[in-house]
CSV table of C-alpha atoms and ligand atoms in Angstrom, one decimal:
chain,number,residue,atom,x,y,z
A,220,MET,CA,68.9,130.4,122.5
A,221,THR,CA,65.5,131.4,123.9
A,222,ALA,CA,62.6,132.3,121.6
A,223,ASP,CA,62.8,136.0,122.5
A,224,SER,CA,66.5,136.1,121.5
A,225,ASN,CA,67.1,138.3,118.4
A,226,ASP,CA,68.7,135.3,116.8
A,227,SER,CA,65.3,134.0,115.6
A,228,GLY,CA,65.4,134.5,111.8
A,229,PRO,CA,65.9,131.6,109.3
A,230,SER,CA,69.4,130.2,109.4
A,231,TRP,CA,71.3,127.7,107.3
A,232,LEU,CA,71.9,125.9,110.6
A,233,ASP,CA,68.2,125.0,110.6
A,234,GLU,CA,69.0,122.8,107.5
A,235,VAL,CA,71.5,120.6,109.3
A,236,PRO,CA,68.8,118.1,110.5
A,237,GLU,CA,67.4,117.8,107.0
A,238,ARG,CA,70.9,117.3,105.6
A,239,LEU,CA,71.5,114.5,108.1
A,240,ALA,CA,68.2,113.0,107.1
A,241,ALA,CA,69.2,113.1,103.5
A,242,LEU,CA,72.5,111.2,104.3
A,243,ASP,CA,70.5,108.6,106.1
A,244,ALA,CA,68.0,108.3,103.2
A,245,ALA,CA,71.0,107.6,100.9
A,246,HIS,CA,72.4,105.0,103.3
A,247,LEU,CA,75.5,107.1,103.8
A,248,THR,CA,75.3,107.6,107.6
A,249,ARG,CA,78.3,106.2,109.4
A,250,ARG,CA,78.0,104.7,112.8
A,251,ARG,CA,80.8,104.1,115.2
A,252,ARG,CA,81.0,101.0,117.4
A,253,GLU,CA,82.4,101.0,121.0
A,254,VAL,CA,85.2,98.4,121.1
A,255,ARG,CA,87.6,96.9,123.6
A,256,PRO,CA,90.2,94.3,122.9
A,257,ALA,CA,89.3,90.7,123.7
A,258,ALA,CA,91.6,87.7,123.3
A,259,GLY,CA,93.9,87.5,120.2
A,260,ALA,CA,92.4,89.3,117.2
A,261,SER,CA,89.0,89.4,118.8
A,262,LEU,CA,87.2,92.5,120.0
A,263,TRP,CA,84.3,93.3,122.2
A,264,VAL,CA,82.0,95.3,119.9
A,265,ASP,CA,79.0,96.9,121.5
A,266,GLY,CA,79.2,94.3,124.2
A,267,ARG,CA,79.5,91.3,121.8
A,268,GLN,CA,82.7,89.4,121.1
A,269,MET,CA,83.8,89.4,117.4
A,270,LEU,CA,86.8,88.1,115.4
A,271,ALA,CA,88.0,91.2,113.7
A,272,PHE,CA,89.4,91.4,110.1
A,273,CYS,CA,89.3,95.2,110.0
A,274,SER,CA,92.3,96.4,112.1
A,275,ASN,CA,95.4,97.9,110.6
A,276,ASP,CA,97.4,96.6,113.5
A,277,TYR,CA,99.0,94.2,111.1
A,278,LEU,CA,101.6,92.8,113.4
A,279,GLY,CA,99.5,92.8,116.5
A,280,LEU,CA,102.0,95.1,118.2
A,281,SER,CA,99.4,97.3,119.8
A,282,GLN,CA,99.0,94.5,122.4
A,283,HIS,CA,102.8,93.6,122.6
A,284,PRO,CA,103.9,93.5,126.3
A,285,ALA,CA,107.2,95.3,125.6
A,286,VAL,CA,105.3,98.1,123.7
A,287,ARG,CA,102.8,98.5,126.5
A,288,ALA,CA,105.6,98.6,129.1
A,289,ALA,CA,107.5,101.2,127.0
A,290,ALA,CA,104.3,103.4,127.0
A,291,ILE,CA,104.1,103.2,130.8
A,292,ALA,CA,107.9,103.8,131.4
A,293,GLY,CA,107.7,106.7,128.9
A,294,ALA,CA,104.9,108.3,130.9
A,295,GLN,CA,106.8,107.8,134.2
A,296,ARG,CA,110.0,109.4,132.8
A,297,TYR,CA,108.5,112.2,130.6
A,298,GLY,CA,105.0,112.7,131.9
A,299,VAL,CA,102.0,112.3,129.5
A,300,GLY,CA,101.9,115.4,127.3
A,301,SER,CA,104.8,117.0,125.4
A,302,GLY,CA,103.7,120.5,126.4
A,303,ALA,CA,104.6,122.4,123.2
A,304,SER,CA,105.5,122.3,119.5
A,305,PRO,CA,108.7,120.5,118.6
A,306,MET,CA,110.0,124.0,117.6
A,307,VAL,CA,109.7,125.1,121.2
A,308,SER,CA,110.1,122.6,124.1
A,309,GLY,CA,108.1,119.6,122.7
A,310,HIS,CA,111.0,117.8,121.0
A,311,SER,CA,111.9,115.3,123.7
A,312,GLU,CA,115.0,113.2,123.8
A,313,ALA,CA,112.7,110.2,123.1
A,314,ASN,CA,111.3,111.9,119.9
A,315,ALA,CA,114.9,112.7,118.8
A,316,ALA,CA,116.1,109.1,119.3
A,317,LEU,CA,113.0,107.8,117.5
A,318,GLU,CA,113.8,110.0,114.5
A,319,ARG,CA,117.4,108.7,114.3
A,320,GLU,CA,116.1,105.1,114.5
A,321,LEU,CA,113.4,105.6,111.9
A,322,ALA,CA,116.0,107.0,109.4
A,323,GLU,CA,118.2,104.0,110.0
A,324,VAL,CA,115.4,101.4,109.7
A,325,VAL,CA,114.3,102.8,106.3
A,326,GLY,CA,117.8,103.5,105.1
A,327,LEU,CA,117.5,107.2,104.5
A,328,GLU,CA,119.5,110.1,105.8
A,329,ARG,CA,117.1,111.8,108.2
A,330,ALA,CA,113.5,111.4,109.5
A,331,LEU,CA,111.0,113.8,111.0
A,332,TYR,CA,108.4,112.4,113.5
A,333,PHE,CA,104.8,113.7,113.4
A,334,TYR,CA,101.8,113.2,115.6
A,335,ALA,CA,99.6,111.8,112.8
A,336,GLY,CA,99.8,110.7,109.2
A,337,TYR,CA,96.9,112.7,108.0
A,338,ALA,CA,98.4,115.9,109.2
A,339,THR,CA,101.8,114.9,107.7
A,340,ASN,CA,100.6,114.5,104.2
A,341,ALA,CA,98.1,117.4,104.3
A,342,SER,CA,100.9,119.6,105.3
A,343,ILE,CA,104.2,118.4,103.7
A,344,VAL,CA,102.7,118.7,100.2
A,345,PRO,CA,102.0,122.4,100.5
A,346,ALA,CA,105.5,122.8,102.0
A,347,LEU,CA,107.0,121.4,98.8
A,348,VAL,CA,105.0,122.9,96.0
A,349,GLY,CA,102.7,126.0,95.6
A,350,PRO,CA,101.0,128.0,93.0
A,351,GLY,CA,102.5,127.6,89.5
A,352,ASP,CA,104.1,124.3,90.4
A,353,ALA,CA,102.7,120.9,89.2
A,354,LEU,CA,101.5,117.9,91.1
A,355,PHE,CA,100.9,114.4,89.7
A,356,SER,CA,98.6,112.2,91.7
A,357,ASP,CA,97.6,108.6,91.4
A,358,ALA,CA,93.8,108.3,91.1
A,359,LEU,CA,93.7,105.9,94.1
A,360,ASN,CA,95.7,108.0,96.5
A,361,HIS,CA,94.7,108.4,100.1
A,362,ALA,CA,92.5,111.3,101.1
A,363,CYS,CA,95.2,113.1,103.0
A,364,LEU,CA,97.5,113.3,99.9
A,365,ILE,CA,94.6,114.7,98.0
A,366,ASP,CA,93.9,117.3,100.6
A,367,GLY,CA,97.6,118.2,100.8
A,368,ALA,CA,97.5,118.7,97.0
A,369,ARG,CA,94.5,121.0,97.2
A,370,LEU,CA,96.0,123.0,100.1
A,371,SER,CA,99.1,123.6,98.0
A,372,LYS,CA,97.3,125.4,95.2
A,373,ALA,CA,99.7,123.8,92.7
A,374,ASP,CA,98.2,122.5,89.4
A,375,ILE,CA,96.9,119.0,90.1
A,376,HIS,CA,97.2,116.4,87.3
A,377,ARG,CA,95.5,113.1,88.2
A,378,PHE,CA,96.7,110.0,86.4
A,379,GLY,CA,94.9,106.7,86.2
A,380,HIS,CA,95.8,104.2,88.9
A,381,ALA,CA,99.3,102.9,88.3
A,382,ASP,CA,99.1,104.2,84.7
A,383,LEU,CA,102.8,105.2,84.3
A,384,ALA,CA,102.5,105.8,80.6
A,385,GLN,CA,99.9,108.5,81.3
A,386,LEU,CA,102.1,109.9,84.1
A,387,ALA,CA,105.1,110.1,81.7
A,388,ALA,CA,103.0,112.0,79.2
A,389,LEU,CA,101.7,114.4,81.8
A,390,LEU,CA,105.3,115.0,83.1
A,391,GLN,CA,106.5,115.5,79.6
A,392,ALA,CA,103.8,118.1,78.8
A,393,SER,CA,104.2,120.1,82.0
A,394,PRO,CA,106.0,123.4,81.7
A,395,ALA,CA,106.2,123.7,85.5
A,396,ARG,CA,109.7,124.1,87.0
A,397,ARG,CA,108.9,122.2,90.2
A,398,LYS,CA,107.1,118.9,89.8
A,399,LEU,CA,106.0,116.6,92.6
A,400,VAL,CA,104.6,113.1,92.0
A,401,ILE,CA,102.6,111.7,94.9
A,402,SER,CA,101.6,108.1,95.3
A,403,ASP,CA,100.6,105.5,97.9
A,404,ALA,CA,103.3,102.8,98.0
A,405,VAL,CA,100.7,100.2,99.1
A,406,PHE,CA,97.2,101.3,98.0
A,407,SER,CA,94.8,101.2,101.0
A,408,MET,CA,91.7,99.8,99.3
A,409,ASP,CA,93.2,97.3,96.8
A,410,GLY,CA,96.4,96.3,98.7
A,411,ASP,CA,98.5,96.5,95.5
A,412,VAL,CA,102.0,98.0,95.5
A,413,ALA,CA,103.2,100.9,93.3
A,414,ASP,CA,106.1,100.3,90.9
A,415,ILE,CA,108.5,102.4,92.8
A,416,PRO,CA,111.6,101.9,90.6
A,417,ALA,CA,109.7,103.0,87.6
A,418,LEU,CA,108.3,106.0,89.4
A,419,VAL,CA,111.8,107.0,90.6
A,420,ALA,CA,113.1,106.6,87.0
A,421,LEU,CA,110.3,108.9,85.7
A,422,CYS,CA,111.1,111.5,88.3
A,423,GLU,CA,114.8,111.4,87.5
A,424,ARG,CA,114.0,111.9,83.8
A,425,HIS,CA,111.7,114.8,84.4
A,426,ASP,CA,113.4,116.6,87.3
A,427,ALA,CA,110.5,115.7,89.6
A,428,LEU,CA,110.4,114.7,93.3
A,429,LEU,CA,108.5,111.6,94.4
A,430,LEU,CA,106.5,111.4,97.7
A,431,LEU,CA,105.6,107.9,98.7
A,432,ASP,CA,103.0,107.1,101.4
A,433,ASP,CA,103.8,103.7,102.8
A,434,ALA,CA,101.2,103.7,105.6
A,435,HIS,CA,100.3,100.1,104.7
A,436,GLY,CA,103.8,98.9,103.8
A,437,PHE,CA,106.0,100.0,106.7
A,438,GLY,CA,106.4,97.0,109.0
A,439,VAL,CA,104.8,94.7,106.4
A,440,CYS,CA,106.9,94.9,103.2
A,441,GLY,CA,110.6,94.6,102.6
A,442,PRO,CA,113.3,92.8,104.5
A,443,GLN,CA,112.5,92.9,108.3
A,444,GLY,CA,109.4,94.9,107.5
A,445,ARG,CA,111.6,98.0,106.6
A,446,GLY,CA,109.0,99.1,104.1
A,447,SER,CA,108.2,99.3,100.4
A,448,LEU,CA,111.3,101.5,99.6
A,449,ALA,CA,113.7,99.1,101.3
A,450,ALA,CA,112.0,96.3,99.4
A,451,VAL,CA,113.4,97.8,96.2
A,452,ALA,CA,116.7,99.0,97.6
A,453,ARG,CA,118.6,96.8,95.1
A,454,THR,CA,117.3,98.9,92.2
A,455,GLY,CA,118.9,102.0,93.6
A,456,ALA,CA,115.5,103.7,94.1
A,457,ARG,CA,116.3,104.4,97.8
A,458,ALA,CA,119.6,106.1,97.0
A,459,SER,CA,117.9,108.7,94.8
A,460,ARG,CA,117.7,112.2,96.2
A,461,ARG,CA,114.3,112.4,94.5
A,462,VAL,CA,112.5,110.3,97.0
A,463,LEU,CA,110.6,111.4,100.1
A,464,TYR,CA,109.3,108.4,102.1
A,465,MET,CA,106.4,108.8,104.4
A,466,ALA,CA,104.8,106.1,106.7
A,467,THR,CA,102.5,106.0,109.6
A,468,LEU,CA,103.1,104.4,113.0
A,469,GLY,CA,99.5,103.6,114.0
A,470,LYS,CA,99.2,100.6,111.6
A,471,ALA,CA,101.9,97.8,111.6
A,472,ALA,CA,103.9,99.7,114.2
A,473,GLY,CA,100.9,99.4,116.5
A,474,VAL,CA,101.1,102.9,118.1
A,475,SER,CA,100.3,106.2,116.6
A,476,GLY,CA,101.9,109.0,114.6
A,477,ALA,CA,103.9,109.1,111.4
A,478,PHE,CA,107.2,110.1,109.9
A,479,VAL,CA,108.7,111.4,106.7
A,480,ALA,CA,112.3,110.5,105.7
A,481,GLY,CA,114.6,111.5,102.9
A,482,SER,CA,117.8,113.4,102.2
A,483,ARG,CA,119.2,115.6,104.9
A,484,VAL,CA,118.4,118.8,103.0
A,485,LEU,CA,114.8,117.9,102.0
A,486,VAL,CA,114.0,116.9,105.6
A,487,GLU,CA,115.5,120.1,106.9
A,488,TRP,CA,113.3,122.0,104.4
A,489,LEU,CA,110.2,120.2,105.8
A,490,LEU,CA,111.3,120.9,109.3
A,491,GLN,CA,111.4,124.6,108.5
A,492,LYS,CA,108.2,124.8,106.4
A,493,THR,CA,105.6,122.2,107.4
A,494,ARG,CA,102.8,124.0,109.2
A,495,SER,CA,101.4,121.0,111.0
A,496,TYR,CA,104.9,120.4,112.4
A,497,THR,CA,105.4,124.0,113.6
A,498,PHE,CA,102.0,124.8,114.8
A,499,ALA,CA,101.0,121.6,116.6
A,500,THR,CA,101.9,120.1,119.9
A,501,ALA,CA,104.6,117.5,119.5
A,502,ALA,CA,103.8,113.8,119.8
A,503,PRO,CA,104.1,112.7,123.5
A,504,ALA,CA,107.4,111.1,124.4
A,505,LEU,CA,105.5,108.0,125.7
A,506,LEU,CA,104.3,107.4,122.2
A,507,ALA,CA,107.9,107.8,120.8
A,508,GLU,CA,109.1,105.3,123.4
A,509,SER,CA,106.3,102.9,122.4
A,510,VAL,CA,107.2,103.2,118.8
A,511,ARG,CA,110.9,102.6,119.6
A,512,ALA,CA,109.9,99.4,121.4
A,513,ALA,CA,107.7,98.4,118.4
A,514,LEU,CA,110.7,98.9,116.1
A,515,ARG,CA,112.8,96.6,118.4
A,516,ALA,CA,110.1,94.0,118.3
A,517,ILE,CA,109.9,94.2,114.5
A,518,ARG,CA,113.7,93.8,114.2
A,519,ASP,CA,114.3,91.2,116.9
A,520,GLU,CA,111.2,89.1,116.7
A,521,PRO,CA,110.7,88.1,113.0
A,522,ALA,CA,108.0,85.6,114.0
A,523,HIS,CA,105.4,88.4,113.9
A,524,LEU,CA,106.0,89.2,110.3
A,525,ALA,CA,106.4,85.5,109.4
A,526,ARG,CA,102.9,84.8,111.0
A,527,LEU,CA,101.3,87.7,109.0
A,528,HIS,CA,102.8,86.4,105.8
A,529,ALA,CA,101.7,82.8,106.6
A,530,ASN,CA,98.2,84.0,107.2
A,531,ILE,CA,98.2,85.9,103.9
A,532,ALA,CA,99.4,82.8,102.0
A,533,ALA,CA,96.8,80.6,103.7
A,534,PHE,CA,94.0,83.0,103.0
A,535,ARG,CA,94.9,83.3,99.3
A,536,ALA,CA,95.4,79.6,99.0
A,537,GLY,CA,92.0,78.8,100.4
A,538,ILE,CA,89.8,81.5,98.8
A,539,GLY,CA,89.4,80.0,95.3
A,540,PRO,CA,87.5,76.9,96.4
A,541,ALA,CA,85.5,78.9,99.1
A,542,ILE,CA,84.0,81.3,96.5
A,543,GLU,CA,83.8,79.1,93.5
A,544,GLY,CA,81.0,80.0,91.1
A,545,THR,CA,80.2,83.4,92.7
A,546,GLY,CA,82.0,85.7,90.3
A,547,TRP,CA,83.6,87.4,93.3
A,548,THR,CA,87.3,88.2,92.7
A,549,LEU,CA,90.2,88.5,95.1
A,550,LEU,CA,92.5,91.3,93.9
A,551,PRO,CA,96.2,90.4,93.6
A,552,SER,CA,97.9,91.5,96.8
A,553,LEU,CA,100.9,90.3,98.8
A,554,THR,CA,100.1,92.7,101.6
A,555,ALA,CA,97.9,92.5,104.7
A,556,ILE,CA,95.0,94.1,102.7
A,557,GLN,CA,93.0,91.5,100.8
A,558,ALA,CA,90.2,93.0,98.7
A,559,LEU,CA,87.4,90.6,97.8
A,560,VAL,CA,85.4,92.4,95.1
A,561,ILE,CA,81.8,91.4,95.2
A,562,GLY,CA,80.3,94.0,92.8
A,563,ALA,CA,76.9,95.2,93.8
A,564,ASN,CA,76.5,97.3,97.0
A,565,ASP,CA,73.6,95.3,98.4
A,566,GLU,CA,75.3,92.0,97.8
A,567,ALA,CA,78.5,93.2,99.6
A,568,LEU,CA,76.4,94.4,102.5
A,569,ARG,CA,74.6,91.0,102.6
A,570,VAL,CA,77.9,89.1,102.8
A,571,MET,CA,79.2,91.5,105.5
A,572,ASN,CA,76.0,90.9,107.5
A,573,THR,CA,76.2,87.2,107.1
A,574,LEU,CA,79.7,87.2,108.3
A,575,ALA,CA,78.7,89.5,111.2
A,576,ASP,CA,76.0,87.0,112.2
A,577,ALA,CA,78.7,84.4,112.4
A,578,GLY,CA,80.8,86.6,114.7
A,579,LEU,CA,83.2,88.0,112.1
A,580,TRP,CA,83.8,91.7,111.6
A,581,VAL,CA,84.8,92.3,108.0
A,582,PRO,CA,84.0,95.7,106.6
A,583,ALA,CA,82.2,96.2,103.2
A,584,ILE,CA,83.6,99.2,101.3
A,585,ARG,CA,81.2,100.8,98.9
A,586,PRO,CA,81.3,103.7,96.4
A,587,PRO,CA,82.3,106.5,96.5
A,588,THR,CA,85.3,105.1,98.5
A,589,VAL,CA,85.8,102.6,95.7
A,590,PRO,CA,84.7,102.8,92.0
A,591,GLU,CA,81.0,102.1,91.2
A,592,GLY,CA,80.3,98.4,90.7
A,593,THR,CA,83.3,97.3,92.8
A,594,ALA,CA,81.8,97.1,96.3
A,595,ARG,CA,84.1,94.8,98.2
A,596,LEU,CA,85.1,93.3,101.5
A,597,ARG,CA,88.3,94.8,102.7
A,598,ILE,CA,89.9,92.0,104.7
A,599,ALA,CA,92.8,93.0,106.9
A,600,LEU,CA,94.9,90.2,108.0
A,601,SER,CA,97.3,90.3,111.0
A,602,ALA,CA,99.9,88.4,112.9
A,603,ALA,CA,97.4,88.4,115.7
A,604,HIS,CA,95.2,86.0,113.7
A,605,THR,CA,95.8,82.2,114.3
A,606,PRO,CA,95.6,79.7,111.4
A,607,GLU,CA,92.3,78.7,112.9
A,608,ASP,CA,91.0,82.3,112.6
A,609,VAL,CA,91.9,82.3,108.9
A,610,ALA,CA,90.1,79.0,108.5
A,611,THR,CA,87.1,80.4,110.3
A,612,LEU,CA,87.0,83.3,107.8
A,613,LEU,CA,87.3,81.0,104.8
A,614,ASN,CA,84.5,78.8,106.1
A,615,ALA,CA,82.2,81.7,106.7
A,616,LEU,CA,82.9,83.1,103.2
A,617,ALA,CA,82.1,79.7,101.7
A,618,ALA,CA,78.8,79.6,103.6
A,619,ALA,CA,77.9,83.1,102.5
A,620,ALA,CA,78.8,82.2,98.9
A,621,ARG,CA,76.5,79.2,99.1
A,622,THR,CA,73.5,81.2,100.3
A,623,ARG,CA,73.6,83.7,97.5
A,624,ALA,CA,70.3,85.3,96.5
B,777,PLP,C1,95.9,105.7,107.6
B,777,PLP,C2,96.5,106.4,106.5
B,777,PLP,C3,97.0,107.7,106.6
B,777,PLP,C4,96.7,108.6,107.8
B,777,PLP,O1,97.6,108.2,108.9
B,777,PLP,P1,97.1,108.5,110.4
B,777,PLP,O2,98.4,108.4,111.2
B,777,PLP,O3,96.1,107.5,110.7
B,777,PLP,O4,96.6,109.9,110.4
B,777,PLP,C5,97.7,108.3,105.6
B,777,PLP,N1,97.9,107.6,104.4
B,777,PLP,C6,97.4,106.3,104.2
B,777,PLP,C7,97.6,105.6,102.9
B,777,PLP,C8,96.7,105.7,105.2
B,777,PLP,O5,96.1,104.5,105.0
């Protein structure tokens, strides 16, 4: 705009620089790094090589030769973009095959493949419930479930993290005819696992539906990495028609996208009613082909999952001596997410910076992402880490513990 334009009066847009400055003053500005893969679990980060403990690529499959080859072959066969919504001409043969394979892997009747997990949850929740209905949401649920809940305009009842007694009381007290319980299956900041059989039992008792977000469990938990629901198949939880299972494909599966699976009729309803499915361009076939290759790798090459679990066990076995006397605590977790709670924000940042000086990238997570006073390192382990990488991390943590202020 030029000065003589008639758009010269005061505007709220003039406040944006001040608002950015206020974020900065509160130490809330986020900065991105420019990265490129280096060897193993290392990354080039702004031109410097670092050993990364921050990736959700839990099985290292984003670098798998067969997964890369499938992406290239998929592009050769189908082109790069899908060209349209799945409701028009975007539903490729590859996407259809992937949906059948995903349903089989998790042991449910039918699956629907989405381009992203965020869009899936933000949009399937409003497809399931609306004004006058009731939603019950774990306090530590991922942002996209929370946003889906808000978009639905249903009444939202938040229960304390994993507090099933409170959930039972809220379900009992609700007069709503349609009730939906939403929960992460593996919680993204703590790494703990929801009590799925108990959640299913509560939903059966109160005529509710359960939506599980297994973004961090698919590929990691259960037999052959089939996910947190398959992990409790013995209990009958998977057989319940009251379960919708959602997982993402950009974490352990190493690619991108997401899916929701459940009974034939519920998935058909979501196909008809989910706005981010209808009004968005379908995921490209080259990504579906890549995920299919990743699923084959998960099934046929159990060494990836075995390496991840060996790394988790080695880390947990070594952490006690490394941090003795600090008051830091490692939260219980059998998943790839290992949360080391340090407490104060500045102390967590100091440890993060000490590790960074040693060439390790371990993110500190601070309030409001986690509760006040529980600033932590969120350590993500992967099959791409070697036993030496885990030892390097433990040694660096021990050194940071010794130099405490
Ligand atoms: C990452 C994540 C998502 C979002 O999935 P994207 O495919 O990355 O959009 C949803 N839920 C949870 C719990 C996540 O961690």
